[in-house]
Coordinates of C-alpha atoms in Angstrom, one line a residue:
Chain A
X1 CA -0.3 0.1 -0.1
X2 CA 1.3 3.3 -1.2
X3 CA 1.5 6.8 1.0
X4 CA -1.1 9.0 0.6
X5 CA -0.4 11.3 -2.6
X6 CA -3.6 13.0 -3.2
X7 CA -5.4 16.0 -1.4
X8 CA -8.4 14.5 0.4
X9 CA -11.0 15.6 -1.6
X10 CA -9.4 13.9 -4.9
X11 CA -8.6 10.6 -2.9
X12 CA -10.6 7.8 -1.9
X13 CA -9.5 7.5 1.4
X14 CA -11.9 8.7 4.5
X15 CA -12.1 12.1 5.6
X16 CA -11.1 13.6 8.7
X17 CA -14.0 15.1 10.1
X18 CA -12.6 18.6 9.9
X19 CA -12.0 18.2 6.0
X20 CA -16.0 17.9 5.7
X21 CA -17.1 21.3 5.3
X22 CA -19.8 21.8 3.2
X23 CA -22.7 23.0 4.5
X24 CA -26.5 21.8 3.6
X25 CA -26.7 24.7 1.3
X26 CA -23.5 24.4 -0.4
X27 CA -24.3 20.7 -1.1
X28 CA -27.7 21.4 -2.1
X29 CA -26.8 23.7 -4.8
X30 CA -24.1 21.5 -6.1
X31 CA -26.7 18.3 -6.0
X32 CA -29.3 20.4 -7.8
X33 CA -26.7 21.6 -11.0
X34 CA -25.7 17.9 -10.8
X35 CA -28.9 16.3 -11.4
X36 CA -30.7 19.0 -14.0
X37 CA -29.8 18.2 -17.3
X38 CA -31.0 17.4 -21.0
X39 CA -32.3 13.9 -19.8
X40 CA -34.8 15.7 -17.5
X41 CA -36.8 16.5 -20.9
X42 CA -36.0 13.2 -22.4
X43 CA -37.3 11.9 -19.1
X44 CA -40.7 14.1 -19.5
X45 CA -40.9 12.9 -22.7
X46 CA -40.9 9.3 -22.2
X47 CA -43.6 9.6 -19.3
X48 CA -45.5 11.9 -21.8
X49 CA -45.9 9.1 -23.9
X50 CA -48.0 7.0 -21.1
X51 CA -49.8 9.6 -19.3
X52 CA -51.5 13.1 -19.3
X53 CA -49.7 15.9 -17.8
X54 CA -51.2 15.9 -14.1
X55 CA -51.2 12.2 -13.6
X56 CA -48.0 11.9 -15.4
X57 CA -46.5 14.7 -12.6
X58 CA -47.7 13.1 -9.7
X59 CA -46.3 9.5 -11.0
X60 CA -42.9 10.9 -11.9
X61 CA -42.7 13.1 -8.7
X62 CA -43.7 10.2 -6.7
X63 CA -41.3 7.7 -8.3
X64 CA -38.3 10.4 -8.1
X65 CA -39.1 10.7 -4.1
X66 CA -38.8 6.7 -3.8
X67 CA -35.7 6.3 -5.8
X68 CA -34.0 9.0 -3.9
X69 CA -34.7 7.5 -0.8
X70 CA -33.2 3.8 -2.1
X71 CA -30.0 5.2 -3.2
X72 CA -29.7 7.6 -0.2
X73 CA -30.2 4.5 2.4
X74 CA -28.3 2.3 -0.1
X75 CA -25.0 4.5 -0.7
X76 CA -25.7 6.9 2.1
X77 CA -24.4 5.4 5.3
X78 CA -20.8 4.6 4.3
X79 CA -20.4 8.2 3.0
X80 CA -22.2 9.7 5.8
X81 CA -20.2 8.0 8.2
X82 CA -17.0 7.8 7.2
X83 CA -16.5 10.5 4.3
X84 CA -15.8 7.6 1.8
X85 CA -17.3 7.6 -1.6
X86 CA -20.2 5.3 -3.1
X87 CA -17.8 2.4 -4.7
X88 CA -15.6 2.4 -1.6
X89 CA -18.5 1.6 0.2
X90 CA -19.5 -1.2 -1.9
X91 CA -16.5 -3.4 -0.7
X92 CA -18.3 -5.1 2.5
X93 CA -20.8 -6.6 0.1
X94 CA -18.8 -7.1 -3.0
X95 CA -15.4 -7.8 -1.5
X96 CA -12.0 -6.0 -1.7
X97 CA -11.6 -7.1 -5.4
X98 CA -15.5 -7.6 -6.0
X99 CA -15.8 -3.6 -5.7
X100 CA -14.6 -3.8 -9.5
X101 CA -18.1 -4.7 -10.8
X102 CA -20.2 -1.5 -9.1
X103 CA -17.2 0.3 -10.0
X104 CA -17.4 -0.9 -13.8
X105 CA -21.1 0.0 -13.8
X106 CA -20.5 3.7 -12.2
X107 CA -17.6 4.1 -15.1
X108 CA -19.7 2.8 -17.6
X109 CA -22.9 4.7 -16.5
X110 CA -21.0 8.0 -16.0
X111 CA -18.8 8.0 -18.8
X112 CA -21.5 6.7 -21.1
X113 CA -24.3 9.1 -19.9
X114 CA -21.3 12.3 -19.9
X115 CA -20.5 11.7 -23.7
X116 CA -24.0 11.9 -24.6
X117 CA -24.4 15.3 -22.3
X118 CA -21.6 16.8 -23.9
X119 CA -22.5 15.9 -27.4
X120 CA -25.9 17.5 -26.5
X121 CA -23.9 20.4 -25.0
X122 CA -22.0 20.6 -28.6
X123 CA -25.4 20.5 -30.4
X124 CA -26.8 23.2 -28.5
X125 CA -23.9 25.5 -28.6
X126 CA -23.9 24.9 -32.3
X127 CA -27.9 25.9 -32.6
X128 CA -27.2 28.7 -30.3
X129 CA -24.6 30.1 -32.6
X130 CA -27.0 29.6 -35.3
X131 CA -29.9 31.3 -33.4
X132 CA -27.2 34.5 -32.9
X133 CA -26.5 34.3 -36.3
X134 CA -22.8 33.3 -35.8
X135 CA -23.3 29.9 -38.0
X136 CA -25.2 29.8 -41.0
X137 CA -28.2 27.2 -40.3
X138 CA -27.9 23.9 -40.9
X139 CA -23.9 24.2 -41.1
X140 CA -22.4 23.6 -37.8
X141 CA -22.2 19.6 -37.7
X142 CA -18.6 19.5 -38.3
X143 CA -18.1 21.7 -35.3
X144 CA -19.4 19.0 -32.9
X145 CA -15.9 17.0 -32.3
X146 CA -14.2 20.8 -31.7
X147 CA -17.2 21.7 -29.3
X148 CA -16.6 18.5 -27.6
X149 CA -13.0 18.8 -27.2
X150 CA -13.3 22.3 -26.0
X151 CA -16.0 21.1 -23.1
X152 CA -13.8 18.3 -22.0
X153 CA -11.4 21.0 -21.8
X154 CA -13.5 23.0 -20.0
X155 CA -14.5 20.2 -17.7
X156 CA -10.6 19.3 -17.0
X157 CA -9.8 23.1 -16.1
X158 CA -12.4 23.1 -13.7
X159 CA -12.0 19.8 -11.9
X160 CA -8.2 20.4 -11.4
X161 CA -9.5 22.3 -8.4
X162 CA -11.4 19.0 -7.3
X163 CA -14.5 19.2 -5.2
X164 CA -14.0 22.8 -4.9
X165 CA -14.1 23.2 -8.5
X166 CA -17.4 21.3 -8.7
X167 CA -19.2 23.5 -6.1
X168 CA -17.7 26.9 -7.6
X169 CA -19.1 26.0 -11.0
X170 CA -22.3 24.8 -9.5
X171 CA -22.9 28.1 -7.4
X172 CA -23.2 29.9 -11.0
X173 CA -24.7 27.2 -12.9
X174 CA -27.7 26.6 -10.2
X175 CA -29.2 29.7 -12.1
X176 CA -30.4 27.4 -14.8
X177 CA -32.9 25.3 -12.9
X178 CA -34.8 28.8 -12.3
X179 CA -34.6 29.5 -16.1
X180 CA -36.0 26.0 -16.7
X181 CA -38.7 26.5 -14.1
X182 CA -39.7 30.0 -16.1
X183 CA -39.9 27.9 -19.1
X184 CA -42.0 25.1 -17.5
X185 CA -44.1 28.4 -16.0
X186 CA -44.3 30.1 -19.5
X187 CA -45.9 26.6 -21.2
X188 CA -48.0 25.8 -18.4
X189 CA -49.4 29.3 -18.1
X190 CA -49.9 29.9 -21.9
X191 CA -51.1 26.3 -22.7
X192 CA -53.2 25.3 -19.7
X193 CA -56.5 24.3 -21.5
X194 CA -54.5 22.2 -23.6
X195 CA -52.2 20.7 -21.7
X196 CA -55.2 19.1 -19.8
X197 CA -56.9 17.3 -22.9
X198 CA -53.8 16.6 -24.2
X199 CA -53.8 12.7 -24.7
X200 CA -50.7 10.5 -24.3
X201 CA -49.5 9.5 -27.8
X202 CA -48.4 5.6 -27.0
X203 CA -51.2 5.0 -24.0
X204 CA -51.8 1.7 -23.2
X205 CA -55.4 0.4 -22.9
X206 CA -54.6 -0.5 -19.1
X207 CA -54.4 3.0 -17.2
X208 CA -52.9 1.1 -14.2
X209 CA -49.9 0.0 -16.8
X210 CA -49.7 3.6 -17.6
X211 CA -49.5 4.7 -14.3
X212 CA -47.3 2.3 -12.8
X213 CA -44.8 3.2 -15.8
X214 CA -44.7 6.8 -15.1
X215 CA -43.9 5.8 -11.5
X216 CA -41.0 3.3 -12.5
X217 CA -39.5 5.8 -14.8
X218 CA -39.2 8.3 -12.2
X219 CA -38.1 5.3 -9.8
X220 CA -35.6 4.2 -12.7
X221 CA -34.4 7.7 -13.1
X222 CA -33.4 8.9 -9.4
X223 CA -31.6 5.2 -8.9
X224 CA -29.2 6.4 -11.6
X225 CA -27.5 8.6 -9.0
X226 CA -26.2 6.0 -7.2
X227 CA -23.0 6.5 -8.9
X228 CA -23.0 10.5 -8.4
X229 CA -23.7 10.2 -4.8
X230 CA -21.0 9.4 -2.5
X231 CA -18.2 11.7 -3.9
X232 CA -20.3 14.5 -2.8
X233 CA -22.4 13.7 0.5
X234 CA -19.0 12.8 1.8
X235 CA -18.2 16.4 1.9
X236 CA -21.0 17.0 4.3
X237 CA -19.9 16.4 8.2
X238 CA -22.9 14.2 9.3
X239 CA -26.0 12.7 8.0
X240 CA -28.7 15.2 9.3
X241 CA -26.6 17.8 6.9
X242 CA -27.1 15.2 4.1
X243 CA -30.6 13.7 4.4
X244 CA -32.7 17.4 2.9
X245 CA -29.9 18.3 0.4
X246 CA -30.3 14.9 -1.3
X247 CA -34.2 14.2 -0.9
X248 CA -34.8 18.1 -2.1
X249 CA -32.0 19.0 -3.9
X250 CA -31.3 15.7 -6.0
X251 CA -35.1 14.5 -6.3
X252 CA -37.1 17.4 -6.5
X253 CA -35.4 19.2 -9.5
X254 CA -35.4 16.0 -11.6
X255 CA -39.1 16.0 -11.9
X256 CA -39.7 19.3 -11.7
X257 CA -37.7 20.1 -15.3
X258 CA -39.1 17.0 -16.4
X259 CA -42.5 18.5 -16.6
X260 CA -40.9 20.9 -19.4
X261 CA -40.5 17.3 -21.5
X262 CA -43.9 16.1 -20.5
X263 CA -45.5 19.3 -21.1
X264 CA -43.9 20.2 -24.4
X265 CA -44.4 16.6 -25.6
X266 CA -48.0 16.7 -24.8
X267 CA -48.9 20.1 -26.1
X268 CA -46.3 20.7 -28.9
X269 CA -45.1 17.2 -29.6
X270 CA -41.4 18.2 -28.8
X271 CA -39.5 17.9 -25.6
X272 CA -37.0 19.9 -26.6
X273 CA -37.5 23.1 -25.2
X274 CA -35.1 24.8 -27.5
X275 CA -38.0 23.9 -30.4
X276 CA -40.8 24.7 -28.1
X277 CA -39.7 27.7 -27.1
X278 CA -39.4 29.4 -30.3
X279 CA -43.0 28.2 -31.4
X280 CA -44.3 30.1 -27.8
X281 CA -42.1 33.2 -27.5
X282 CA -39.8 33.4 -30.9
X283 CA -36.0 33.4 -31.3
X284 CA -35.7 35.4 -28.0
X285 CA -36.9 32.6 -26.0
X286 CA -35.4 29.7 -28.1
X287 CA -32.0 31.4 -27.4
X288 CA -32.5 31.3 -23.4
X289 CA -33.8 27.8 -23.8
X290 CA -30.4 26.7 -25.8
X291 CA -28.4 28.6 -22.9
X292 CA -30.4 26.5 -20.4
X293 CA -29.5 22.9 -22.2
X294 CA -25.7 24.3 -22.5
X295 CA -25.6 25.2 -19.0
X296 CA -27.4 22.3 -17.6
X297 CA -25.4 19.7 -19.5
X298 CA -22.0 21.1 -18.4
X299 CA -22.7 21.7 -14.7
X300 CA -24.0 17.6 -14.5
X301 CA -21.0 16.3 -16.5
X302 CA -18.7 18.0 -14.4
X303 CA -20.4 16.5 -11.4
X304 CA -20.1 12.9 -13.0
X305 CA -16.7 13.2 -14.1
X306 CA -15.6 14.1 -10.5
X307 CA -17.3 10.9 -9.0
X308 CA -16.0 9.2 -11.4
X309 CA -12.4 10.1 -11.1
X310 CA -12.6 9.9 -7.4
X311 CA -13.8 6.0 -7.9
X312 CA -10.8 5.5 -9.8
X313 CA -8.6 6.0 -6.9
X314 CA -9.9 2.7 -5.5
X315 CA -7.5 0.6 -7.9
X316 CA -4.4 0.3 -6.1
X317 CA -2.5 1.2 -9.3
X318 CA -4.1 4.3 -9.5
X319 CA -3.7 5.1 -6.1
X320 CA -0.5 7.3 -6.5
X321 CA -1.2 8.6 -9.6
X322 CA -1.7 12.2 -9.7
X323 CA -5.3 14.1 -10.0
X324 CA -4.3 15.3 -13.7
X325 CA -3.5 11.7 -15.0
X326 CA -6.6 10.0 -13.4
X327 CA -8.8 13.2 -14.8
X328 CA -7.5 12.2 -18.1
X329 CA -8.3 8.6 -17.7
X330 CA -12.0 9.6 -17.3
X331 CA -12.2 12.4 -19.6
X332 CA -10.1 11.0 -22.2
X333 CA -12.7 8.6 -23.3
X334 CA -15.7 11.0 -23.4
X335 CA -13.5 13.3 -25.4
X336 CA -12.6 10.3 -27.8
X337 CA -16.4 9.7 -28.5
X338 CA -17.3 13.1 -29.0
X339 CA -14.6 13.4 -31.5
X340 CA -14.5 10.4 -33.2
X341 CA -17.9 8.9 -33.2
X342 CA -20.9 11.1 -32.1
X343 CA -23.3 10.3 -34.3
X344 CA -22.9 6.3 -34.1
X345 CA -22.8 7.1 -30.0
X346 CA -25.8 9.0 -30.2
X347 CA -27.6 6.2 -32.5
X348 CA -26.4 3.2 -30.5
X349 CA -25.3 3.8 -27.2
X350 CA -28.6 4.6 -25.3
X351 CA -29.6 1.1 -25.5
X352 CA -26.6 0.0 -23.7
X353 CA -27.2 2.5 -20.9
X354 CA -30.6 1.5 -20.8
X355 CA -29.5 -2.0 -19.5
X356 CA -26.6 -0.9 -17.6
X357 CA -29.5 1.4 -15.8
X358 CA -31.2 -1.7 -14.6
X359 CA -28.5 -2.7 -12.4
X360 CA -28.9 0.0 -9.8
X361 CA -31.9 -0.9 -8.0
X362 CA -30.6 -4.6 -7.3
X363 CA -27.2 -2.8 -6.0
X364 CA -29.2 -0.8 -4.0
X365 CA -31.2 -3.8 -2.6
X366 CA -28.1 -5.8 -1.9
X367 CA -26.5 -2.6 -0.3
X368 CA -29.6 -2.0 2.1
X369 CA -30.1 -5.6 3.1
X370 CA -26.5 -5.9 4.0
X371 CA -26.0 -3.0 5.7
X372 CA -29.2 -2.7 8.0
X373 CA -30.2 -6.4 8.5
X374 CA -27.2 -8.8 8.2
X375 CA -24.2 -6.3 9.5
X376 CA -26.7 -4.7 11.9
X377 CA -25.1 -1.2 10.6
X378 CA -21.6 -2.3 11.9
X379 CA -18.9 -1.7 9.2
X380 CA -15.3 -2.4 9.5
X381 CA -13.5 0.7 8.0
X382 CA -10.3 -0.8 8.2
X383 CA -11.3 -3.9 6.7
X384 CA -12.4 -1.7 3.5
X385 CA -9.2 -0.7 3.0
X386 CA -6.9 -3.9 3.5
X387 CA -7.1 -5.7 0.8
X388 CA -5.1 -8.8 2.1
X389 CA -6.0 -12.3 2.2
X390 CA -7.0 -12.4 5.9
X391 CA -9.3 -9.3 5.7
X392 CA -12.9 -9.7 6.4
X393 CA -14.1 -8.6 3.0
X394 CA -11.7 -10.7 1.0
X395 CA -13.9 -13.2 1.0
X396 CA -12.9 -16.1 -1.5
X397 CA -10.1 -14.2 -3.5
X398 CA -11.7 -11.0 -2.8
X399 CA -15.3 -11.3 -4.7
X400 CA -18.4 -12.2 -2.5
X401 CA -20.1 -14.7 -4.7
X402 CA -23.3 -14.2 -2.8
X403 CA -23.5 -10.5 -4.1
X404 CA -22.4 -11.0 -7.3
X405 CA -25.2 -13.8 -7.6
X406 CA -27.8 -11.6 -6.4
X407 CA -26.8 -8.6 -8.7
X408 CA -27.1 -11.1 -11.9
X409 CA -30.4 -12.2 -10.1
X410 CA -31.8 -8.7 -9.5
X411 CA -30.8 -7.7 -13.2
X412 CA -33.0 -11.1 -14.4
X413 CA -35.7 -9.8 -12.3
X414 CA -35.9 -6.6 -13.8
X415 CA -35.8 -7.6 -17.2
X416 CA -38.3 -9.9 -16.7
X417 CA -40.5 -7.8 -15.3
X418 CA -39.8 -5.1 -17.7
X419 CA -37.4 -4.8 -21.1
X420 CA -35.9 -1.5 -20.6
X421 CA -36.0 -1.1 -24.4
X422 CA -39.0 -2.3 -25.7
X423 CA -41.3 -1.7 -22.6
X424 CA -42.6 -5.5 -23.0
X425 CA -43.8 -6.0 -19.2
X426 CA -45.0 -9.4 -17.4
X427 CA -47.9 -9.6 -15.0
X428 CA -46.6 -7.9 -11.8
X429 CA -45.1 -5.2 -13.3
X430 CA -48.4 -3.4 -13.4
X431 CA -48.8 -4.0 -9.5
X432 CA -45.4 -3.6 -8.3
X433 CA -43.1 -1.8 -10.8
X434 CA -40.1 -3.4 -12.0
X435 CA -37.0 -1.6 -9.8
X436 CA -38.8 -1.9 -6.3
X437 CA -39.3 -5.9 -6.8
X438 CA -35.4 -6.3 -8.3
X439 CA -34.4 -4.3 -5.7
X440 CA -35.9 -6.8 -3.2
X441 CA -35.3 -9.7 -5.1
X442 CA -31.8 -9.0 -5.1
X443 CA -31.6 -8.1 -1.3
X444 CA -33.4 -11.6 -0.5
X445 CA -31.2 -13.7 -2.5
X446 CA -27.9 -11.8 -1.0
X447 CA -29.2 -12.5 2.6
X448 CA -30.2 -16.5 1.5
X449 CA -26.5 -16.5 0.2
X450 CA -24.6 -14.7 3.1
X451 CA -26.2 -17.5 5.3
X452 CA -23.4 -19.5 3.6
X453 CA -21.0 -17.0 3.7
X454 CA -21.4 -16.6 7.4
X455 CA -21.3 -20.4 7.8
X456 CA -17.8 -20.3 6.0
X457 CA -16.8 -17.6 8.5
X458 CA -16.1 -15.1 5.6
X459 CA -17.3 -11.3 5.2
X460 CA -17.1 -10.3 8.6
X461 CA -20.7 -10.8 9.7
X462 CA -21.0 -10.5 13.1
X463 CA -18.0 -8.5 13.8
X464 CA -17.5 -4.4 14.0
Chain B
X1 CA -6.0 20.8 -2.2
X2 CA -8.5 20.4 0.7
X3 CA -11.9 21.1 0.0
X4 CA -14.0 24.4 0.1
X5 CA -10.7 26.5 0.6
X6 CA -10.3 25.0 4.4
X7 CA -7.1 25.9 6.3
X8 CA -6.4 22.0 6.7
X9 CA -3.2 21.2 5.4
X10 CA -2.5 18.4 3.1
X11 CA -1.1 15.4 5.2
X12 CA 2.2 14.7 4.7
X13 CA 3.1 11.0 3.8
X14 CA 4.4 8.9 6.7
X15 CA 6.0 5.3 6.4
X16 CA 3.6 2.4 7.1
X17 CA 4.0 0.6 10.2
X18 CA 4.7 -2.9 9.9
X19 CA 1.8 -5.0 10.9
X20 CA 0.9 -8.9 9.9
X21 CA -2.3 -11.2 10.0
X22 CA -2.2 -14.7 11.6
X23 CA -0.6 -16.1 7.9
X24 CA 2.0 -13.9 8.2
X25 CA 1.0 -11.6 5.2
X26 CA 1.8 -7.7 5.7
X27 CA -1.4 -5.9 6.4
X28 CA -0.1 -2.8 6.9
X29 CA -1.4 0.4 6.0
X30 CA -0.1 3.6 5.4
X31 CA 0.1 5.4 8.5
X32 CA -1.8 8.7 6.7
X33 CA -4.7 6.2 6.0
X34 CA -4.5 4.6 9.6
X35 CA -5.1 8.0 11.0
X36 CA -7.8 8.8 9.1
X37 CA -9.3 5.0 9.5
X38 CA -8.9 5.8 13.5
X39 CA -10.4 9.5 13.1
X40 CA -13.4 8.3 11.2
X41 CA -14.1 4.9 12.7
X42 CA -15.2 7.0 15.8
X43 CA -18.2 8.3 13.7
X44 CA -20.9 5.6 14.9
X45 CA -23.9 7.2 13.4
X46 CA -25.4 7.2 9.9
X47 CA -28.8 9.0 10.2
X48 CA -30.2 10.4 13.4
X49 CA -33.8 10.5 14.3
X50 CA -34.6 13.6 12.7
X51 CA -33.1 12.7 9.3
X52 CA -35.2 9.6 9.5
X53 CA -38.0 11.2 10.1
X54 CA -37.4 13.4 7.1
X55 CA -36.6 10.2 5.1
X56 CA -40.0 8.8 5.8
X57 CA -41.6 11.8 5.2
X58 CA -40.2 12.7 1.6
X59 CA -39.2 9.3 0.8
X60 CA -42.5 7.4 1.3
X61 CA -45.4 9.2 2.6
X62 CA -45.4 12.0 0.4
X63 CA -45.0 10.0 -2.6
X64 CA -47.5 7.4 -1.3
X65 CA -49.6 10.5 -1.1
X66 CA -48.7 11.5 -4.6
X67 CA -49.6 8.1 -5.9
X68 CA -52.8 8.3 -4.2
X69 CA -53.9 11.6 -5.5
X70 CA -52.7 10.9 -9.0
X71 CA -54.4 7.4 -9.2
X72 CA -57.8 9.3 -7.6
X73 CA -57.7 12.0 -10.0
X74 CA -58.6 9.4 -12.8
X75 CA -57.5 10.0 -16.7
X76 CA -57.4 13.4 -18.2
X77 CA -60.3 13.9 -20.2

């Protein structure tokens, strides 16, 4: 094991209590900025396919709040207690080597999503330039790679300052959330009767299925915050300073801004505010919308890449590397995708990300079951950082088969209940959603498997 | 760099103390990490009663109420 090479907020080691200085407000601002991005109106568009405005808004809000609770209960305790990130917190469940599985989920999810957001950023900037008369309309496609590289460079510069950079940028970019709420007000106030009368285009004949799908979209959306949350809440001093910023700062903006997409797709058949604001208020409003989209995606990408870079510190081989090197390793794939294959990635990678997303519900189920039921809230912090064969979290060759089988079973249960690509579902889905039962199944399988692990004297169950 | 511009200095690297398990495998951790573990391990609590009350309200009661209201409202005409 190496000596400590990095400033505390850029390492995966526990933070000293005195280093955890973020106030609830500062954490909330950072989380709000991180959560509000282009995906909000894509989520709204998805819900608007099945539900009208009022029902869709209520189902989506409820789902987001439930999902946020699951994420906080799963990833929160180790980060809140010890000041460690989400990935280090999975070692008691997955093992001193098995944590690479959630780490891979985190990396693929964050890098994948942020590649999409950065490409969105570039496309929005081109549209903005065209709207301002800086580029002839329809001629900017060739600028996508250059703008992607520009955005990656900006992110790199901001993140050289670690968590401080994330917080500082969030303090500025949080303004876009208010712009988003203004856009929502504009649409709702001018088109309320149409909004109430609008019918969902792809609604199933089964109202319960439609309603459950609105709920499921909210739950699944906020479960995907699992990779982001630990790196930021570890900066706050205790659980009480974390709860409201997470539940309101991360759980509320997503549904609120998703209403933009929901309202847009129902009334104007477009979830993209830069398109429908032109219809509602003319080119000036479209420019405001494009600024909103550009700023939103930039803020989220910064938070995501920060979380992913901290996660890399858990690899022993990267522990001694400079923060700059880790940033290059994290931003590099995003830059390459944006520069070389932006259109191909846009067309194909969303499907892969949909499948990656199904893993976060089982992951939360495993963590909640392990921490609250099996370990009775007792964790061995030293064992989290001790990868030697005698360590309690070494299990078998560093992997805990119980957690791995539980994760696979939970994912299979999700896909059985709801295919995330086709939305083909199986009976119980309409009553249960897919995320909640898959989390439950994964937790149960983990609990059963842990009986064998405990019998073998592995895993440190029953110890502090 | 410390977070938030706090005045806490970056700890200097210190040598690890030799520790071995019962198989003789070196399980030593860097002294700086040991110090951080010792400091953090004293933090017993995750969420206090007030935090749980907020979690139950905002993560369970309010969403259930929203679900019920949404269902009760029925399909938009």
